[in-house]
Amino acid sequence: MIEIHWGTPITLIVSPNGRTQKFTTIEQACYWLHKKWPVADSRREHALDRIDAAMNCLVTVTAARKAFVSAAKSAGFKMKPVATEADAVF
């Protein structure tokens, strides 16, 4: 199976104690939405639909990514800020 990378990884804070999960491929996002998602709501269903469509080249990966982020917010997950080179300490 070929994994579909979807740009800059998305890192979500997935537990109250600060545990994080990094999503680097559309397949990882799909797995979490199916198996580990804490709520079954319309945003989750929309994200699953967009991801399936992107995997079949019917919509862009960007559309799937946006739907996933929306579902994450709806589920109460927080996005971990992305560090930039300017933030790096040498």
Tab-separated table of C-alpha atoms in Angstrom:
chain	number	residue	atom	x	y	z
A	1	MET	CA	0.000	0.000	0.000
A	2	ILE	CA	1.216	3.480	-0.855
A	3	GLU	CA	0.733	6.051	1.876
A	4	ILE	CA	-0.520	9.482	0.886
A	5	HIS	CA	1.396	12.251	2.634
A	6	TRP	CA	-0.624	15.389	3.119
A	7	GLY	CA	1.900	18.108	3.695
A	8	THR	CA	3.044	19.432	7.035
A	9	PRO	CA	2.207	16.916	9.765
A	10	ILE	CA	-0.699	17.734	12.057
A	11	THR	CA	0.012	17.134	15.736
A	12	LEU	CA	-2.963	16.930	18.057
A	13	ILE	CA	-3.002	16.934	21.838
A	14	VAL	CA	-5.151	13.838	22.363
A	15	SER	CA	-5.345	13.465	26.138
A	16	PRO	CA	-5.820	15.692	29.178
A	17	ASN	CA	-2.274	14.906	30.325
A	18	GLY	CA	-0.804	16.340	27.108
A	19	ARG	CA	-0.135	13.161	25.081
A	20	THR	CA	0.200	14.002	21.403
A	21	GLN	CA	-0.371	12.174	18.139
A	22	LYS	CA	1.299	13.225	14.896
A	23	PHE	CA	-0.585	12.628	11.640
A	24	THR	CA	1.695	12.524	8.606
A	25	THR	CA	-0.505	10.566	6.185
A	26	ILE	CA	-4.130	10.409	5.220
A	27	GLU	CA	-4.175	6.739	6.223
A	28	GLN	CA	-3.230	7.600	9.814
A	29	ALA	CA	-6.046	10.127	9.975
A	30	CYS	CA	-8.492	7.588	8.555
A	31	TYR	CA	-7.462	4.962	11.111
A	32	TRP	CA	-7.916	7.375	14.009
A	33	LEU	CA	-11.296	8.561	12.738
A	34	HIS	CA	-12.486	4.945	12.475
A	35	LYS	CA	-10.884	3.394	15.563
A	36	LYS	CA	-9.874	6.015	18.137
A	37	TRP	CA	-12.133	9.022	17.674
A	38	PRO	CA	-13.932	9.986	20.897
A	39	VAL	CA	-17.140	11.306	19.290
A	40	ALA	CA	-19.324	10.264	16.386
A	41	ASP	CA	-20.663	13.517	15.001
A	42	SER	CA	-21.337	15.093	11.616
A	43	ARG	CA	-17.842	16.585	11.345
A	44	ARG	CA	-16.266	13.157	11.872
A	45	GLU	CA	-18.523	11.705	9.173
A	46	HIS	CA	-17.665	14.568	6.816
A	47	ALA	CA	-13.940	14.011	7.435
A	48	LEU	CA	-14.312	10.296	6.728
A	49	ASP	CA	-16.152	11.099	3.472
A	50	ARG	CA	-13.493	13.631	2.393
A	51	ILE	CA	-10.647	11.253	3.230
A	52	ASP	CA	-12.260	8.433	1.271
A	53	ALA	CA	-12.829	10.766	-1.669
A	54	ALA	CA	-9.214	11.997	-1.536
A	55	MET	CA	-7.913	8.417	-1.447
A	56	ASN	CA	-9.892	7.824	-4.649
A	57	CYS	CA	-8.636	11.073	-6.254
A	58	LEU	CA	-12.103	12.636	-6.239
A	59	VAL	CA	-11.202	15.617	-4.041
A	60	THR	CA	-7.920	17.185	-3.038
A	61	VAL	CA	-5.878	16.024	-0.092
A	62	THR	CA	-6.166	19.601	1.162
A	63	ALA	CA	-9.963	19.205	1.363
A	64	ALA	CA	-9.533	16.015	3.397
A	65	ARG	CA	-7.006	17.703	5.669
A	66	LYS	CA	-9.333	20.655	6.336
A	67	ALA	CA	-12.203	18.292	7.163
A	68	PHE	CA	-9.932	16.341	9.531
A	69	VAL	CA	-8.894	19.520	11.368
A	70	SER	CA	-12.550	20.529	11.666
A	71	ALA	CA	-13.414	17.102	13.105
A	72	ALA	CA	-10.505	17.366	15.551
A	73	LYS	CA	-11.764	20.722	16.827
A	74	SER	CA	-15.285	19.319	17.142
A	75	ALA	CA	-13.919	16.383	19.165
A	76	GLY	CA	-12.173	18.776	21.549
A	77	PHE	CA	-8.618	18.080	20.425
A	78	LYS	CA	-6.156	20.957	20.436
A	79	MET	CA	-3.573	21.442	17.712
A	80	LYS	CA	0.010	21.553	18.886
A	81	PRO	CA	1.740	24.618	17.441
A	82	VAL	CA	4.190	23.878	14.657
A	83	ALA	CA	7.767	24.866	15.481
A	84	THR	CA	9.565	26.872	12.843
A	85	GLU	CA	13.263	27.230	12.166
A	86	ALA	CA	13.083	30.644	13.820
A	87	ASP	CA	11.908	28.926	17.035
A	88	ALA	CA	14.830	26.492	17.062
A	89	VAL	CA	17.494	26.925	19.716
A	90	PHE	CA	21.040	26.204	18.547
